[in-house]
mmCIF file of C-alpha atoms in Angstrom:
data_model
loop_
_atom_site.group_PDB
_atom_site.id
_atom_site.type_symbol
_atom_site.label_atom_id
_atom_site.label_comp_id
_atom_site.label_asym_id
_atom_site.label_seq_id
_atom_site.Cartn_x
_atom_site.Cartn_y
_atom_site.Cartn_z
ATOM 1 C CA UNK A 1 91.856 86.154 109.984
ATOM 2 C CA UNK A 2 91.384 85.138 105.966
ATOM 3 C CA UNK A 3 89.940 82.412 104.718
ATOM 4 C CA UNK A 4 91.898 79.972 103.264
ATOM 5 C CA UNK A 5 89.229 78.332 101.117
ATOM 6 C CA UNK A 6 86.078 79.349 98.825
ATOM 7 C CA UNK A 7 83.337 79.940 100.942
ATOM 8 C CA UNK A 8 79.909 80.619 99.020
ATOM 9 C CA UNK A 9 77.487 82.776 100.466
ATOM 10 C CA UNK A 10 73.755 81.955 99.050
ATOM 11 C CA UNK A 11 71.686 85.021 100.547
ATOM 12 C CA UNK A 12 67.224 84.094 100.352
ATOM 13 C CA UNK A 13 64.559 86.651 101.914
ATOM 14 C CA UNK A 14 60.983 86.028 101.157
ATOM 15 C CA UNK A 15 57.681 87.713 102.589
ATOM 16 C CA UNK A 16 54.764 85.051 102.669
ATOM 17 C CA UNK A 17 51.192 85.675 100.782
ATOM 18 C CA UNK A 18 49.271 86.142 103.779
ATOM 19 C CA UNK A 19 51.471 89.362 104.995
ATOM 20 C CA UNK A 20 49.709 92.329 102.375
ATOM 21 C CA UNK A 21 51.323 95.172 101.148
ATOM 22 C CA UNK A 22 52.880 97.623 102.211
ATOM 23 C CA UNK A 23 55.615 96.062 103.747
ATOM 24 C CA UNK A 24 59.654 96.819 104.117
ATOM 25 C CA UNK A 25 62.078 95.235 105.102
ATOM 26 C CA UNK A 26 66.207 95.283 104.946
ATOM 27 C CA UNK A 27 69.387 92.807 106.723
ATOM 28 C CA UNK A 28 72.920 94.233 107.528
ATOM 29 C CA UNK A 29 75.894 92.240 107.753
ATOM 30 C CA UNK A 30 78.452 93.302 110.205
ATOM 31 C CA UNK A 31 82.030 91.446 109.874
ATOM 32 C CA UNK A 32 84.471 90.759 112.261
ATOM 33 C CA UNK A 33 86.408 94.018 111.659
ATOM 34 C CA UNK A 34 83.169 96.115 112.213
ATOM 35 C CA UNK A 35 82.334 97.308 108.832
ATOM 36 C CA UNK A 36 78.911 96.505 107.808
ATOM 37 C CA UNK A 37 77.212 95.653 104.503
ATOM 38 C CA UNK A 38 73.631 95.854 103.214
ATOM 39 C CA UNK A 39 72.096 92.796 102.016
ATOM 40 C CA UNK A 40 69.206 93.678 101.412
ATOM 41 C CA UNK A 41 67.016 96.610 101.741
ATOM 42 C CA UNK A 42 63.669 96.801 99.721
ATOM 43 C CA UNK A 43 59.892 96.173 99.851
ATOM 44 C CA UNK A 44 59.898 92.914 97.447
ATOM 45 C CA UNK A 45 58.239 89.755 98.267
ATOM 46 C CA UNK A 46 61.252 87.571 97.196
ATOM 47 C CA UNK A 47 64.695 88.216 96.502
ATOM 48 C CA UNK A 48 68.000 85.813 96.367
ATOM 49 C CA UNK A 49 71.621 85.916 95.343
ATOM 50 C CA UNK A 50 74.492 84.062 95.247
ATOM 51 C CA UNK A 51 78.084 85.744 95.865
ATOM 52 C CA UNK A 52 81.461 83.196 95.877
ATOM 53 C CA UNK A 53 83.598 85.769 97.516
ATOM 54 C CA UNK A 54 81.809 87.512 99.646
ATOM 55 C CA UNK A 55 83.441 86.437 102.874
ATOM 56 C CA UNK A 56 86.679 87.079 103.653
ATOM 57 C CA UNK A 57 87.200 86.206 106.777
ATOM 58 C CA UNK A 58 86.747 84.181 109.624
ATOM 59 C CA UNK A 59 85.371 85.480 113.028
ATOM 60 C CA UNK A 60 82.138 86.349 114.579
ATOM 61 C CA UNK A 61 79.267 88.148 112.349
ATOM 62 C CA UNK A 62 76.143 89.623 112.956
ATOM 63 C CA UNK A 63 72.933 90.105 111.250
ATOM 64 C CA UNK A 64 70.532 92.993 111.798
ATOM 65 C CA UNK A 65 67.258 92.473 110.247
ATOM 66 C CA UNK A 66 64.524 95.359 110.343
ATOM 67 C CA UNK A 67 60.902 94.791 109.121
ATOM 68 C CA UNK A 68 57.950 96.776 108.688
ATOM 69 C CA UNK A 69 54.626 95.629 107.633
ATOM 70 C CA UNK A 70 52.014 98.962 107.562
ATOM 71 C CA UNK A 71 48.859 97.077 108.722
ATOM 72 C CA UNK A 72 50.318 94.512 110.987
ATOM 73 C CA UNK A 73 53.303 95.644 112.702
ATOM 74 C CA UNK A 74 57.093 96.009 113.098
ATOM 75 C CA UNK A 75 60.136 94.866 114.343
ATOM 76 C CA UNK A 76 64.072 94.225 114.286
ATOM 77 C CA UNK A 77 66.797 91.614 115.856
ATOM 78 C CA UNK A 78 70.643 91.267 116.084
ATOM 79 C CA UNK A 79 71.385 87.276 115.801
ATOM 80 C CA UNK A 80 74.851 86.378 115.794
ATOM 81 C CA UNK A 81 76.541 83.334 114.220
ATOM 82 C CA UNK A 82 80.693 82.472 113.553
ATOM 83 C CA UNK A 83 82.371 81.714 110.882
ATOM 84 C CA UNK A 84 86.049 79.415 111.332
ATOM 85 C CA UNK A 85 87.326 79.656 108.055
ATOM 86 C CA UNK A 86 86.615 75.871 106.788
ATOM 87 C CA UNK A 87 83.244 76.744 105.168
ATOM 88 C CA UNK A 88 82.748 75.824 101.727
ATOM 89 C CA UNK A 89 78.630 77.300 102.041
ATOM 90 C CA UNK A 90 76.817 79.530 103.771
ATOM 91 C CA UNK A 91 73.251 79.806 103.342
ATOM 92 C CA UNK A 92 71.516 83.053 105.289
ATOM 93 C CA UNK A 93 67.044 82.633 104.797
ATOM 94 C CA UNK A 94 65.165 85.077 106.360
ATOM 95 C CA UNK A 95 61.385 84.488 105.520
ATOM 96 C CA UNK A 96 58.081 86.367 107.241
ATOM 97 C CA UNK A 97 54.949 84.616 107.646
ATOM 98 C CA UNK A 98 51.207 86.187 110.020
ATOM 99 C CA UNK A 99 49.715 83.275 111.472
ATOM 100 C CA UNK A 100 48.261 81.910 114.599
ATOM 101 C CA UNK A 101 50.535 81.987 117.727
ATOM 102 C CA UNK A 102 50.686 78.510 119.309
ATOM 103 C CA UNK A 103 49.813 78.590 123.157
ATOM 104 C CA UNK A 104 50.851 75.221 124.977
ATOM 105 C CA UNK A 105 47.833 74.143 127.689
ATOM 106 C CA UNK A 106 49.490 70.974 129.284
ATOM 107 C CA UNK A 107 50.244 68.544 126.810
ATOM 108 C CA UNK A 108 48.408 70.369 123.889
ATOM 109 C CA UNK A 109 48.733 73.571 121.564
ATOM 110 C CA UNK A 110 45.737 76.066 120.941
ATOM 111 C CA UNK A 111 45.615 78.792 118.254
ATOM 112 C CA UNK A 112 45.796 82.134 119.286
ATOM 113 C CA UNK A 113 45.656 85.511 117.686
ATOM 114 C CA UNK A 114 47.734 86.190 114.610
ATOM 115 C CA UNK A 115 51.014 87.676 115.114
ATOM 116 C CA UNK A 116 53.872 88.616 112.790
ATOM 117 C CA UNK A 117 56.951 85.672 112.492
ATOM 118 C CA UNK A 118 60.591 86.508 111.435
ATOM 119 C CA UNK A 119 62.059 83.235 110.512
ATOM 120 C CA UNK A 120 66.405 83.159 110.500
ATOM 121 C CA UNK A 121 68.138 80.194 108.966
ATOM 122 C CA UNK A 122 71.922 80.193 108.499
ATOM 123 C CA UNK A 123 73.058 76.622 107.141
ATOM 124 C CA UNK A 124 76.780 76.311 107.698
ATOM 125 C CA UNK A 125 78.344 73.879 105.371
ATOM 126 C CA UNK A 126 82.234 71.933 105.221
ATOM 127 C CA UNK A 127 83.702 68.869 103.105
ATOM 128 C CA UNK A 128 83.212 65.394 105.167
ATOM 129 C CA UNK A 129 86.000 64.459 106.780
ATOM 130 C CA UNK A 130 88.082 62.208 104.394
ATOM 131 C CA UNK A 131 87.927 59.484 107.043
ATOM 132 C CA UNK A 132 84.002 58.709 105.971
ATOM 133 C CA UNK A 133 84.162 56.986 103.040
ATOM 134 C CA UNK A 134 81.480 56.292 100.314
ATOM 135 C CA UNK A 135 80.900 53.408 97.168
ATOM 136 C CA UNK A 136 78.211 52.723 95.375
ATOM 137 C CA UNK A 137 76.174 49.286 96.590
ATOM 138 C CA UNK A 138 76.292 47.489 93.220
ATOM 139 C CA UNK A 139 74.515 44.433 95.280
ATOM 140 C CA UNK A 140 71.485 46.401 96.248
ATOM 141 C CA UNK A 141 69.233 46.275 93.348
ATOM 142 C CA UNK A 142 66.207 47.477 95.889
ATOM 143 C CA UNK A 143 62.345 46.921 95.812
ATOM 144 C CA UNK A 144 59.304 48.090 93.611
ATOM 145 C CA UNK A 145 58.989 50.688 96.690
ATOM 146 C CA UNK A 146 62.739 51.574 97.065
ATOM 147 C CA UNK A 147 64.759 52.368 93.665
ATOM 148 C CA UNK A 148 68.221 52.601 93.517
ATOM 149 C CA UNK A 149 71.412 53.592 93.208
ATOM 150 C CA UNK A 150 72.044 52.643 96.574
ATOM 151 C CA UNK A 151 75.566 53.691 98.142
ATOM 152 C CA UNK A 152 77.797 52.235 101.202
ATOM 153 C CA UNK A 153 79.099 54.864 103.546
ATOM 154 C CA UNK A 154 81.451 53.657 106.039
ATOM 155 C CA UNK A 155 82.587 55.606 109.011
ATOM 156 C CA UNK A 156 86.243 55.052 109.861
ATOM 157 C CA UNK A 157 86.217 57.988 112.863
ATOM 158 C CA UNK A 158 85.733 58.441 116.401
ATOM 159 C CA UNK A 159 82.261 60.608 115.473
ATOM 160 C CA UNK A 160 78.694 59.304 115.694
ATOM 161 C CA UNK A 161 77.226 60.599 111.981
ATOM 162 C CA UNK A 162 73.814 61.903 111.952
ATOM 163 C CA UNK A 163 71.590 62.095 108.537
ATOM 164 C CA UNK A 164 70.345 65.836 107.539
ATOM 165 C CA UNK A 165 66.767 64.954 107.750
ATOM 166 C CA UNK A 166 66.040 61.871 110.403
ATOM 167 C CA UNK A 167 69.634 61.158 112.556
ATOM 168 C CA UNK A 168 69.385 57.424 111.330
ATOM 169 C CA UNK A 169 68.988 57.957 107.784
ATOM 170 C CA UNK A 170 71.071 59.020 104.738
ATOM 171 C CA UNK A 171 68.644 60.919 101.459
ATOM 172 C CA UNK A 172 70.988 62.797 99.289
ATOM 173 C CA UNK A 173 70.413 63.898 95.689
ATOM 174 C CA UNK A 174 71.804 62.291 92.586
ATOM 175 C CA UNK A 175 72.969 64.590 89.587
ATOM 176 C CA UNK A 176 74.101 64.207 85.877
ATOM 177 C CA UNK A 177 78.021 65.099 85.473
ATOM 178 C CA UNK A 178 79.735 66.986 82.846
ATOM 179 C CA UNK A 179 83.135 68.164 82.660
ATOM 180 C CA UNK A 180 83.136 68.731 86.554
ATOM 181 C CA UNK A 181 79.480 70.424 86.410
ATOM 182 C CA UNK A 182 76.502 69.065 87.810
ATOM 183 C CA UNK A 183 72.677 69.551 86.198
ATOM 184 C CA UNK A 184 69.279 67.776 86.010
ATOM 185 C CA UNK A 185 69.778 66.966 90.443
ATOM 186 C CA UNK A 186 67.293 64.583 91.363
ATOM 187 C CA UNK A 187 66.470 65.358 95.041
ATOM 188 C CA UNK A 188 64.185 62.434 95.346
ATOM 189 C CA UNK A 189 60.531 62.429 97.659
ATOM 190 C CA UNK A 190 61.402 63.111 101.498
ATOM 191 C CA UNK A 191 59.090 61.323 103.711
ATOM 192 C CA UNK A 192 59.479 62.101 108.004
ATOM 193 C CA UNK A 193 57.519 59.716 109.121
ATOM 194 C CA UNK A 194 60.042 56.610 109.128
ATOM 195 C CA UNK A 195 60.650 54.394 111.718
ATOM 196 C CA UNK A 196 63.633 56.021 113.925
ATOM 197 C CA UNK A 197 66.927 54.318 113.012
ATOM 198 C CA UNK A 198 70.290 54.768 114.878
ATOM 199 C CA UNK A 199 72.488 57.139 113.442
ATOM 200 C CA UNK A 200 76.071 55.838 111.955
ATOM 201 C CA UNK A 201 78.684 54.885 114.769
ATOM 202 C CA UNK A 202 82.029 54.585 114.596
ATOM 203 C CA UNK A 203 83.467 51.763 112.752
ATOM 204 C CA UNK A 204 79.948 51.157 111.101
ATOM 205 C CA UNK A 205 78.512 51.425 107.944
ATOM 206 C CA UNK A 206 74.685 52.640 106.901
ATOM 207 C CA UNK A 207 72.791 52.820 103.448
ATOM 208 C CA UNK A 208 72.516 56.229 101.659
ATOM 209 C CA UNK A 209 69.810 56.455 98.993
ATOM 210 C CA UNK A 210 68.201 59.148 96.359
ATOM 211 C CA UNK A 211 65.694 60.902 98.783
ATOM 212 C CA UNK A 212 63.652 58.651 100.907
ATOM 213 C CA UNK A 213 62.585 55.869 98.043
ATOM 214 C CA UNK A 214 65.500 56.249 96.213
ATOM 215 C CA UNK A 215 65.201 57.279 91.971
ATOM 216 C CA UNK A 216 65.444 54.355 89.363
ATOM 217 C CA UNK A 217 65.974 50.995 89.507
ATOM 218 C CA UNK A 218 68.306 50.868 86.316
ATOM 219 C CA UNK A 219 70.341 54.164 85.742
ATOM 220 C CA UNK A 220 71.276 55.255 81.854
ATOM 221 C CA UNK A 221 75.463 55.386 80.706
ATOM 222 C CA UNK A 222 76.332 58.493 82.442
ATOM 223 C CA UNK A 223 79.048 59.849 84.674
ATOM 224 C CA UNK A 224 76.942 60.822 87.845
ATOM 225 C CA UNK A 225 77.406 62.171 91.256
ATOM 226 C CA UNK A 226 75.736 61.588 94.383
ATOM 227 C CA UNK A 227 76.129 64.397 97.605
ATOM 228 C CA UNK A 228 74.557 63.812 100.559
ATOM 229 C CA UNK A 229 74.991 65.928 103.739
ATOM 230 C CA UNK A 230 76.201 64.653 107.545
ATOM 231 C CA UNK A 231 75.840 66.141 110.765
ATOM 232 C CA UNK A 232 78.026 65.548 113.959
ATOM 233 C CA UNK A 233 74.811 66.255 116.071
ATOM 234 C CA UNK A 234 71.022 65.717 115.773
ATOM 235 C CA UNK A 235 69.762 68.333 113.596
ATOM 236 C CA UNK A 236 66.015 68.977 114.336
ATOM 237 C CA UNK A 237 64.145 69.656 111.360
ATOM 238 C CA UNK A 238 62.794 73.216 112.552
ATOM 239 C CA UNK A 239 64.238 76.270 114.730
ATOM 240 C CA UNK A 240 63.423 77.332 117.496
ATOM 241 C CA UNK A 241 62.425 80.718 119.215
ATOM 242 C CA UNK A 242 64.948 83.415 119.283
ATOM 243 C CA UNK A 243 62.680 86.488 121.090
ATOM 244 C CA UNK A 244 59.037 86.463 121.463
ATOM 245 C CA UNK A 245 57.058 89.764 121.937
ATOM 246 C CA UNK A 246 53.165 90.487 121.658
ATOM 247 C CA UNK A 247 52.915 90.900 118.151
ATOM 248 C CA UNK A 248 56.172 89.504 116.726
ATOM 249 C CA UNK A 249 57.638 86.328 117.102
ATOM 250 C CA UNK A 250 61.190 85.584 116.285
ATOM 251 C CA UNK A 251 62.490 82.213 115.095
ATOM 252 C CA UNK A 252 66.282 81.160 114.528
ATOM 253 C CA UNK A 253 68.733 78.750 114.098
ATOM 254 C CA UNK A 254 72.608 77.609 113.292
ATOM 255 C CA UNK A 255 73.311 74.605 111.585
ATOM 256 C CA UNK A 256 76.244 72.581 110.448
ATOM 257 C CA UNK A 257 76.538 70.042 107.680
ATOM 258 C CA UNK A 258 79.462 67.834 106.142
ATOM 259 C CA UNK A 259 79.361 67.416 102.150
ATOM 260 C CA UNK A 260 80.084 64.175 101.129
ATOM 261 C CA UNK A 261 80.104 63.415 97.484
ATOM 262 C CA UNK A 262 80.956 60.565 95.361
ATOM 263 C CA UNK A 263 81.081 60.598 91.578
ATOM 264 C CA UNK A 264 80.691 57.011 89.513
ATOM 265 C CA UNK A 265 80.264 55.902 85.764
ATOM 266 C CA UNK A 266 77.739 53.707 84.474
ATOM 267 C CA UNK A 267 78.388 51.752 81.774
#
């Protein structure tokens, strides 16, 4: 039941503006041998951490989230998510937003009253398989509108590869290396409203740029890296609706994504 590898846990809860005080809230982790551990459990607005060892094993785990907000309401949920051991990151976001409750009439939405969300994110994330390979595109010297470094990545398996943001397209983030550590990532503009594309097919190869318009058109001497992430499915962009009462409305989702990283020098 122990993981064999290093998987990071990077923990986020946030309360939005519009949501006054007093409010309280706290999320329990309970691990596949039933003990459970406390998150979090305060009345802040924002709090993160990151822990490298905090799971130890692989299985099915569950979070319990409670929240109480004095002059709008309360509520809690159990969501459930699995862990197989490969993991190298796990991200767990829990935000809480009061806003209008979409009603659908036909084809359209109206605005309702204001209601209480709980939003659940866990982001589930492995090494690329070894059989997608990546090189930079020293051809592609790109546009005015589309910068490089521009990369290659190939896909020698039997998956279709999907992009993290739109299924046909590949925006990762480019970083400055040192001594095996990355700083100054560039994450690059993201822009939805492209053109759909086909994902990557077997035995095919797609473009992979810096965000949506890519970063420079002439990089400095460095040693660089460049990570961008893959999915085996479509990924929408949102989540979905877990439980839905009167004045709460609960929204979560599971999602995997394949690292795949390639470090290069320029001269």
């Amino acid at each position: 039941m122990n993981l064999h590898g290093q998987n990071e846990l990077q923990f986020s809860i946030e309360c939005g503006e519009a949501i006054k005080s007093p409010i309280e809230s706290s999320v329990l982790l309970k691990f596949p041998d039933g003990r459970i551990s406390k998150l979090y459990s305060d009345s802040k607005t924002k709090y993160d951490f990151i822990d490298k060892e905090y799971f130890t094993s692989k299985g099915d785990y569950t979070l319990s989230i409670y929240f109480i907000a004095e002059n709008y309401g309360q509520d809690s949920i159990e969501y459930d998510f699995e862990l197989n051991g490969d993991e190298i990151k796990t991200t767990i976001s829990v935000k809480f937003d009061f806003k209008e409750r979409l009603i659908k009439k036909g084809n359209i939405y109206e605005k309702g009253e204001e209601v209480l969300n709980g939003y659940v994110r866990i982001n589930k994330y492995y090494n690329a398989s070894k059989t997608i390979e990546i090189s930079i595109d020293k051809e592609n010297i790109g546009t005015e509108y589309y910068k490089g470094p521009f990369f290659k990545i190939k896909n020698n398996s039997t998956d279709t590869i999907y992009g993290e943001h739109l299924p046909g397209y590949f925006w990762g983030t480019l970083s400055y290396l040192k001594n095996d550590s990355t700083y100054m990532t560039r994450t690059g503009i993201l822009d939805y409203e492209f053109v759909d594309s086909p994902p990557l097919y077997p035995d095919s190869t797609k473009i992979a740029s810096v965000g949506s318009f890519g970063f420079r058109k002439k990089l400095v001497p460095f040693d660089y890296r460049f990570e961008v992430m893959l999915a085996k499915e479509w990924q929408s962009i949102g989540i979905g609706i877990y439980e839905e009462d009167k004045n709460f409305i609960w929204w979560a989702g599971t999602k995997e994504y394949y690292k795949l990283t390639h470090d290069f020098k320029i001269e």
